[in-house]
Amino acid sequence: MKNITKSILILLSIFAISCETDDVEDRPVAIPTDAPVLTAPDDNSPYVLNITEAERQVERFVWTSANFDQNVVVNYAVELDKAGNDFAAPQVIGTATGNQVAVTTEVLNGAAMAAGGVAFEAGQFQIRVKASLNSTGEPLYSNAITVTITPYVTYPFKDLYLVGDATGSGWDNTATSNLYAMYRDPENQDIYSYTGQFAVGGFKLLREKGQWGNSYGLNGTALAYRPTEADPDTANFAVTTAGYYTLTVNVADLTYTLVPYDASAALIYPTIGIIGTATAGAWENDTDMTQSTFDPHIWYVRNAALTAGGEMKFRANNAWDISWGGPTSYSGVAGMPGTNIPIGISVNGAYDVWFNDITGQYIYIPVN
């Protein structure tokens, strides 16, 4: 009896598999009838990309629907490649099941660089839309448009700026304002700190100059992120007693501390400059930094020309008696006298350089 039962089960299994196979084989294949048409942006559109606008929308790509002889879900991918490459190695800059994709500056820049673009040089690229189904079958492609893209050097970090009347930045958050930069931890890119003078007042933290969105404030006593200006505003950090403080934030777990700092023994230097093969004066001449009028221990150079492959140090009074250096590129903590800072950049460019002579912290941020 058991053997009969087993035989019946085996036969039923074979029958079920056969039916499933027949069902797949007999299922009608969707036949494409119309390819999508890329309708926006216009052909020959130019894009001069700027790192300060990395997280902003730079373009919205719009196309008409691809049509098949059945009611199916179509997957779309916007592809980019170097002009003349015939989409041999396309970069995908967005996907959707609808008829449009919004693309940020950062995404378009990354795709252009990956496709062979050269930083700060205008290059021609082609963009098209690929339409495909989840099932097998050849994809459909839209018309290709040609655009001109001037990319910037890919910068693998995100920065934070102080803004508010409790800081030297004031409340001016325009793209050209001199917002004071926080110093990113070279070992943990989610941690930023700043030691310096704070006045009575309030402040917030901005990811991007010129935007009140993409910022950090408070929600009660916790650090809070505001993604866009359309989102509810956060509360200001409040400083009720003027003085020196150390602000530390962790944007990953949304925590922060703001604790008093005793700066009474800190020396005030007449001048501090940057020097080295990465700077305009090489090892012969300093590029003088500007001393903050709000806090004499904060120094900066706007639009400093830095050279790829070079090294840099900070020094006081145009002499080697007092100098600072560190082992990490882009940001770090310099010691006295310290090692030469490896500049780490791959392409010459303009950078805002910040230095704190109390903590030895430094950071340099690309301008474009």
Short mmCIF file of C-alpha atoms in Angstrom, two decimals:
data_model
loop_
_atom_site.label_atom_id
_atom_site.label_comp_id
_atom_site.label_asym_id
_atom_site.label_seq_id
_atom_site.Cartn_x
_atom_site.Cartn_y
_atom_site.Cartn_z
CA MET A 1 0.00 0.00 0.00
CA LYS A 2 2.85 2.37 0.88
CA ASN A 3 4.52 1.69 -2.45
CA ILE A 4 1.28 2.50 -4.31
CA THR A 5 0.95 5.78 -2.42
CA LYS A 6 4.54 6.75 -3.24
CA SER A 7 3.98 5.95 -6.90
CA ILE A 8 0.88 8.15 -7.03
CA LEU A 9 2.74 11.06 -5.40
CA ILE A 10 5.60 10.77 -7.88
CA LEU A 11 3.18 10.77 -10.82
CA LEU A 12 1.37 13.82 -9.45
CA SER A 13 4.69 15.66 -9.04
CA ILE A 14 5.71 14.88 -12.60
CA PHE A 15 2.32 16.05 -13.86
CA ALA A 16 2.56 19.32 -11.89
CA ILE A 17 6.04 20.07 -13.20
CA SER A 18 4.90 19.28 -16.73
CA CYS A 19 1.96 21.66 -16.38
CA GLU A 20 4.17 24.43 -15.05
CA THR A 21 6.62 23.97 -17.93
CA ASP A 22 3.80 23.98 -20.47
CA ASP A 23 2.35 27.10 -18.83
CA VAL A 24 5.63 28.96 -19.19
CA GLU A 25 6.13 27.77 -22.74
CA ASP A 26 2.57 28.68 -23.73
CA ARG A 27 2.59 32.06 -21.99
CA PRO A 28 2.35 34.79 -24.65
CA VAL A 29 5.50 36.87 -25.12
CA ALA A 30 5.05 40.64 -24.96
CA ILE A 31 5.92 42.15 -28.31
CA PRO A 32 7.35 45.69 -28.33
CA THR A 33 5.53 48.16 -30.54
CA ASP A 34 6.90 51.64 -29.69
CA ALA A 35 10.25 52.68 -28.23
CA PRO A 36 10.35 55.47 -25.63
CA VAL A 37 11.19 58.98 -26.81
CA LEU A 38 13.41 61.18 -24.64
CA THR A 39 11.65 64.56 -24.65
CA ALA A 40 13.59 66.52 -22.01
CA PRO A 41 16.15 67.96 -21.65
CA ASP A 42 16.90 69.53 -25.01
CA ASP A 43 19.64 68.24 -27.24
CA ASN A 44 22.99 70.04 -26.71
CA SER A 45 22.12 71.14 -23.17
CA PRO A 46 25.22 72.32 -21.21
CA TYR A 47 25.96 71.41 -17.57
CA VAL A 48 28.76 73.11 -15.65
CA LEU A 49 28.73 71.14 -12.41
CA ASN A 50 29.76 72.54 -9.03
CA ILE A 51 30.57 70.53 -5.95
CA THR A 52 28.83 73.08 -3.71
CA GLU A 53 25.56 72.02 -5.38
CA ALA A 54 26.27 68.27 -5.17
CA GLU A 55 22.96 67.29 -3.59
CA ARG A 56 20.74 69.59 -5.63
CA GLN A 57 18.68 68.41 -8.57
CA VAL A 58 20.53 69.35 -11.73
CA GLU A 59 18.10 67.91 -14.29
CA ARG A 60 14.86 65.99 -14.75
CA PHE A 61 14.83 63.50 -17.63
CA VAL A 62 11.41 62.92 -19.20
CA TRP A 63 10.33 60.42 -21.85
CA THR A 64 7.24 58.95 -23.48
CA SER A 65 6.15 55.43 -22.60
CA ALA A 66 7.42 52.37 -24.38
CA ASN A 67 4.48 50.33 -25.68
CA PHE A 68 4.00 46.58 -25.88
CA ASP A 69 1.11 44.52 -27.23
CA GLN A 70 0.20 43.53 -23.66
CA ASN A 71 -0.37 45.35 -20.40
CA VAL A 72 3.06 44.99 -18.76
CA VAL A 73 5.23 46.88 -16.28
CA VAL A 74 8.12 48.53 -18.09
CA ASN A 75 11.42 49.24 -16.34
CA TYR A 76 13.30 52.32 -17.50
CA ALA A 77 16.97 53.19 -17.04
CA VAL A 78 18.57 56.49 -18.08
CA GLU A 79 22.01 55.73 -19.53
CA LEU A 80 25.00 58.01 -20.14
CA ASP A 81 28.20 57.40 -22.05
CA LYS A 82 30.98 59.38 -23.64
CA ALA A 83 30.00 60.66 -27.09
CA GLY A 84 31.33 58.38 -29.81
CA ASN A 85 31.48 55.35 -27.53
CA ASP A 86 28.19 53.98 -28.90
CA PHE A 87 27.03 53.17 -25.34
CA ALA A 88 29.61 50.40 -25.08
CA ALA A 89 29.92 50.95 -21.32
CA PRO A 90 26.93 53.07 -20.25
CA GLN A 91 26.56 54.55 -16.77
CA VAL A 92 23.05 54.36 -15.27
CA ILE A 93 22.06 57.72 -13.75
CA GLY A 94 18.51 56.82 -12.76
CA THR A 95 15.80 54.16 -12.93
CA ALA A 96 12.00 54.27 -12.81
CA THR A 97 8.81 52.54 -13.84
CA GLY A 98 7.27 55.91 -14.67
CA ASN A 99 8.23 58.49 -17.25
CA GLN A 100 10.78 60.69 -15.50
CA VAL A 101 13.84 60.67 -13.27
CA ALA A 102 15.31 63.55 -11.27
CA VAL A 103 19.12 63.49 -11.13
CA THR A 104 21.38 65.31 -8.68
CA THR A 105 24.61 67.10 -9.51
CA GLU A 106 26.55 64.46 -7.61
CA VAL A 107 25.07 61.57 -9.61
CA LEU A 108 25.57 63.26 -12.99
CA ASN A 109 29.12 64.23 -12.07
CA GLY A 110 29.99 60.70 -10.95
CA ALA A 111 28.60 59.21 -14.15
CA ALA A 112 30.46 61.71 -16.34
CA MET A 113 33.76 61.01 -14.56
CA ALA A 114 33.21 57.23 -14.71
CA ALA A 115 32.49 57.51 -18.43
CA GLY A 116 35.84 59.19 -19.08
CA GLY A 117 35.19 62.85 -18.33
CA VAL A 118 38.05 65.12 -17.27
CA ALA A 119 37.57 67.37 -14.26
CA PHE A 120 36.99 71.04 -15.10
CA GLU A 121 37.00 70.34 -18.85
CA ALA A 122 33.85 70.42 -20.98
CA GLY A 123 33.15 67.10 -22.66
CA GLN A 124 30.40 65.70 -24.84
CA PHE A 125 28.25 62.83 -23.62
CA GLN A 126 25.20 61.01 -24.94
CA ILE A 127 22.13 60.11 -22.92
CA ARG A 128 19.31 57.70 -23.78
CA VAL A 129 16.52 55.74 -22.08
CA LYS A 130 16.48 51.95 -21.98
CA ALA A 131 13.10 50.19 -21.63
CA SER A 132 12.95 46.55 -20.59
CA LEU A 133 10.65 43.96 -19.03
CA ASN A 134 11.27 41.69 -16.08
CA SER A 135 11.00 38.72 -18.43
CA THR A 136 13.45 37.88 -21.16
CA GLY A 137 13.42 39.88 -24.34
CA GLU A 138 15.39 42.56 -26.10
CA PRO A 139 15.23 46.05 -24.55
CA LEU A 140 14.01 49.09 -26.41
CA TYR A 141 16.11 52.25 -26.62
CA SER A 142 15.02 55.85 -27.05
CA ASN A 143 16.66 58.44 -29.19
CA ALA A 144 20.03 59.60 -27.84
CA ILE A 145 20.69 63.26 -27.06
CA THR A 146 24.10 64.87 -26.83
CA VAL A 147 24.94 67.09 -23.85
CA THR A 148 28.03 68.96 -22.71
CA ILE A 149 29.15 68.30 -19.14
CA THR A 150 31.95 70.01 -17.23
CA PRO A 151 32.52 67.77 -14.19
CA TYR A 152 34.43 68.48 -11.01
CA VAL A 153 36.88 66.32 -9.10
CA THR A 154 35.04 63.59 -7.26
CA TYR A 155 35.16 64.44 -3.56
CA PRO A 156 34.36 61.46 -1.34
CA PHE A 157 33.36 63.47 1.74
CA LYS A 158 30.47 65.53 3.06
CA ASP A 159 31.09 68.71 5.01
CA LEU A 160 29.36 70.67 7.75
CA TYR A 161 29.31 74.43 8.20
CA LEU A 162 28.35 76.58 11.18
CA VAL A 163 25.75 79.28 10.58
CA GLY A 164 24.15 81.61 13.13
CA ASP A 165 24.78 84.68 15.26
CA ALA A 166 26.51 82.56 17.92
CA THR A 167 29.29 81.83 15.42
CA GLY A 168 31.69 83.78 13.25
CA SER A 169 29.61 82.85 10.20
CA GLY A 170 26.53 84.90 11.14
CA TRP A 171 23.20 83.97 9.58
CA ASP A 172 24.30 84.57 5.97
CA ASN A 173 24.06 81.17 4.28
CA THR A 174 24.53 82.27 0.67
CA ALA A 175 26.78 80.23 -1.57
CA THR A 176 29.50 82.91 -1.47
CA SER A 177 29.40 83.46 2.29
CA ASN A 178 32.35 82.62 4.52
CA LEU A 179 30.70 79.90 6.56
CA TYR A 180 33.03 78.42 9.18
CA ALA A 181 33.76 74.76 8.47
CA MET A 182 33.62 72.04 11.09
CA TYR A 183 36.49 69.56 11.19
CA ARG A 184 35.72 66.04 10.01
CA ASP A 185 37.22 63.14 11.94
CA PRO A 186 39.65 61.40 9.54
CA GLU A 187 38.85 58.04 11.14
CA ASN A 188 35.05 58.39 11.16
CA GLN A 189 33.38 60.47 8.46
CA ASP A 190 30.18 60.77 10.50
CA ILE A 191 31.86 62.70 13.32
CA TYR A 192 32.62 66.43 13.16
CA SER A 193 33.98 68.76 15.81
CA TYR A 194 34.78 72.43 16.29
CA THR A 195 36.54 74.14 19.19
CA GLY A 196 36.26 77.89 19.28
CA GLN A 197 34.59 81.07 20.42
CA PHE A 198 30.79 81.15 20.59
CA ALA A 199 28.70 84.25 21.30
CA VAL A 200 25.33 84.38 23.00
CA GLY A 201 22.81 83.41 20.34
CA GLY A 202 21.89 80.48 18.16
CA PHE A 203 23.29 78.41 15.33
CA LYS A 204 22.65 75.49 13.01
CA LEU A 205 24.76 73.18 10.87
CA LEU A 206 24.55 73.22 7.07
CA ARG A 207 25.62 70.54 4.64
CA GLU A 208 25.40 72.88 1.68
CA LYS A 209 25.92 76.61 1.36
CA GLY A 210 22.88 78.46 0.08
CA GLN A 211 20.37 75.90 1.40
CA TRP A 212 18.42 75.84 4.67
CA GLY A 213 17.44 72.27 3.93
CA ASN A 214 20.01 69.49 4.17
CA SER A 215 20.86 70.84 7.61
CA TYR A 216 20.99 69.92 11.28
CA GLY A 217 19.37 71.55 14.28
CA LEU A 218 17.63 70.31 17.38
CA ASN A 219 14.44 68.42 18.16
CA GLY A 220 14.18 68.83 21.90
CA THR A 221 17.61 67.84 23.15
CA ALA A 222 18.45 65.54 20.23
CA LEU A 223 20.26 66.34 17.01
CA ALA A 224 17.73 66.49 14.16
CA TYR A 225 18.15 66.42 10.38
CA ARG A 226 16.09 68.56 8.01
CA PRO A 227 16.34 67.01 4.51
CA THR A 228 14.79 69.84 2.47
CA GLU A 229 13.38 73.31 2.95
CA ALA A 230 9.92 71.81 2.49
CA ASP A 231 10.39 69.77 5.66
CA PRO A 232 9.58 71.20 9.12
CA ASP A 233 12.30 73.44 10.49
CA THR A 234 14.48 72.33 13.38
CA ALA A 235 15.24 74.38 16.49
CA ASN A 236 18.48 76.32 16.84
CA PHE A 237 21.34 75.26 19.04
CA ALA A 238 21.36 77.85 21.84
CA VAL A 239 24.38 79.45 23.51
CA THR A 240 23.42 81.33 26.68
CA THR A 241 26.93 82.18 27.92
CA ALA A 242 29.63 83.46 25.59
CA GLY A 243 32.95 81.64 25.65
CA TYR A 244 34.98 78.84 24.16
CA TYR A 245 33.26 75.52 23.57
CA THR A 246 33.92 72.22 21.85
CA LEU A 247 31.02 71.11 19.66
CA THR A 248 31.02 67.46 18.57
CA VAL A 249 28.30 65.91 16.42
CA ASN A 250 27.70 62.41 15.12
CA VAL A 251 25.36 62.56 12.14
CA ALA A 252 24.97 58.78 12.01
CA ASP A 253 23.36 58.37 15.42
CA LEU A 254 22.14 62.00 15.69
CA THR A 255 23.98 62.85 18.89
CA TYR A 256 25.96 65.91 19.91
CA THR A 257 27.82 67.53 22.80
CA LEU A 258 28.59 71.19 23.43
CA VAL A 259 30.96 71.57 26.37
CA PRO A 260 33.01 74.54 27.67
CA TYR A 261 36.68 74.69 26.70
CA ASP A 262 39.44 76.51 28.60
CA ALA A 263 41.39 78.47 25.98
CA SER A 264 43.05 80.86 28.43
CA ALA A 265 46.53 79.41 27.88
CA ALA A 266 46.30 79.32 24.08
CA LEU A 267 48.89 81.44 22.26
CA ILE A 268 47.76 84.01 19.72
CA TYR A 269 49.94 84.05 16.62
CA PRO A 270 50.58 87.15 14.48
CA THR A 271 50.52 85.14 11.23
CA ILE A 272 49.99 81.58 10.08
CA GLY A 273 50.40 80.34 6.53
CA ILE A 274 50.43 77.21 4.41
CA ILE A 275 53.62 76.10 2.71
CA GLY A 276 54.77 73.12 0.66
CA THR A 277 54.84 71.65 -2.82
CA ALA A 278 51.04 71.52 -2.83
CA THR A 279 50.84 75.33 -2.42
CA ALA A 280 51.56 78.24 -4.73
CA GLY A 281 54.81 79.15 -2.94
CA ALA A 282 56.16 75.59 -2.76
CA TRP A 283 58.64 75.29 0.15
CA GLU A 284 60.02 78.79 -0.40
CA ASN A 285 57.11 81.13 0.36
CA ASP A 286 54.08 80.95 2.64
CA THR A 287 50.55 81.51 1.43
CA ASP A 288 49.26 83.64 4.28
CA MET A 289 46.03 82.61 5.94
CA THR A 290 43.37 85.06 7.14
CA GLN A 291 42.86 85.27 10.88
CA SER A 292 39.23 85.27 11.96
CA THR A 293 38.09 88.56 13.46
CA PHE A 294 35.60 86.60 15.55
CA ASP A 295 38.08 84.08 16.94
CA PRO A 296 41.87 84.66 16.70
CA HIS A 297 42.54 80.91 16.75
CA ILE A 298 40.65 80.19 13.52
CA TRP A 299 42.54 80.67 10.23
CA TYR A 300 41.49 80.20 6.62
CA VAL A 301 42.47 80.69 2.99
CA ARG A 302 39.69 81.04 0.44
CA ASN A 303 40.27 79.63 -3.07
CA ALA A 304 43.79 78.41 -2.37
CA ALA A 305 45.39 76.82 -5.43
CA LEU A 306 46.50 73.32 -4.39
CA THR A 307 48.65 71.06 -6.55
CA ALA A 308 48.01 67.34 -6.97
CA GLY A 309 50.65 65.03 -5.56
CA GLY A 310 52.16 67.68 -3.29
CA GLU A 311 52.59 68.12 0.45
CA MET A 312 51.70 70.90 2.85
CA LYS A 313 52.31 72.18 6.37
CA PHE A 314 51.08 75.07 8.48
CA ARG A 315 53.59 77.40 10.10
CA ALA A 316 53.57 80.58 12.17
CA ASN A 317 55.37 83.85 11.48
CA ASN A 318 56.84 82.70 8.14
CA ALA A 319 59.44 80.62 9.98
CA TRP A 320 60.04 77.02 11.01
CA ASP A 321 60.20 77.67 14.75
CA ILE A 322 56.50 76.80 15.03
CA SER A 323 54.88 74.51 12.48
CA TRP A 324 52.17 71.90 12.28
CA GLY A 325 51.74 68.80 10.13
CA GLY A 326 49.68 65.63 10.01
CA PRO A 327 49.47 62.25 8.29
CA THR A 328 45.98 62.42 6.74
CA SER A 329 44.67 64.05 3.57
CA TYR A 330 41.65 66.39 3.40
CA SER A 331 41.15 66.58 7.18
CA GLY A 332 43.01 65.66 10.32
CA VAL A 333 44.78 66.79 13.47
CA ALA A 334 48.22 68.34 13.01
CA GLY A 335 50.96 68.04 15.59
CA MET A 336 53.99 70.25 16.23
CA PRO A 337 56.08 70.01 14.14
CA GLY A 338 54.38 66.96 12.68
CA THR A 339 54.84 65.26 9.34
CA ASN A 340 54.14 66.76 5.93
CA ILE A 341 50.45 66.55 5.07
CA PRO A 342 49.94 64.44 1.90
CA ILE A 343 47.59 66.60 -0.12
CA GLY A 344 45.81 63.56 -1.60
CA ILE A 345 44.08 65.31 -4.50
CA SER A 346 44.33 63.89 -8.03
CA VAL A 347 43.74 67.11 -9.97
CA ASN A 348 44.95 70.65 -9.29
CA GLY A 349 42.15 72.82 -7.97
CA ALA A 350 40.91 75.62 -5.73
CA TYR A 351 40.24 74.77 -2.08
CA ASP A 352 39.11 76.54 1.06
CA VAL A 353 41.66 75.66 3.75
CA TRP A 354 40.78 75.91 7.46
CA PHE A 355 43.08 75.56 10.48
CA ASN A 356 42.50 75.72 14.23
CA ASP A 357 45.70 76.61 16.11
CA ILE A 358 44.26 75.45 19.47
CA THR A 359 43.47 71.89 18.45
CA GLY A 360 45.67 71.56 15.36
CA GLN A 361 42.64 70.49 13.33
CA TYR A 362 42.64 71.21 9.60
CA ILE A 363 40.37 70.65 6.64
CA TYR A 364 40.46 71.67 2.99
CA ILE A 365 37.31 71.65 0.88
CA PRO A 366 37.10 71.96 -2.93
CA VAL A 367 35.50 75.16 -4.14
CA ASN A 368 34.16 73.76 -7.43
#
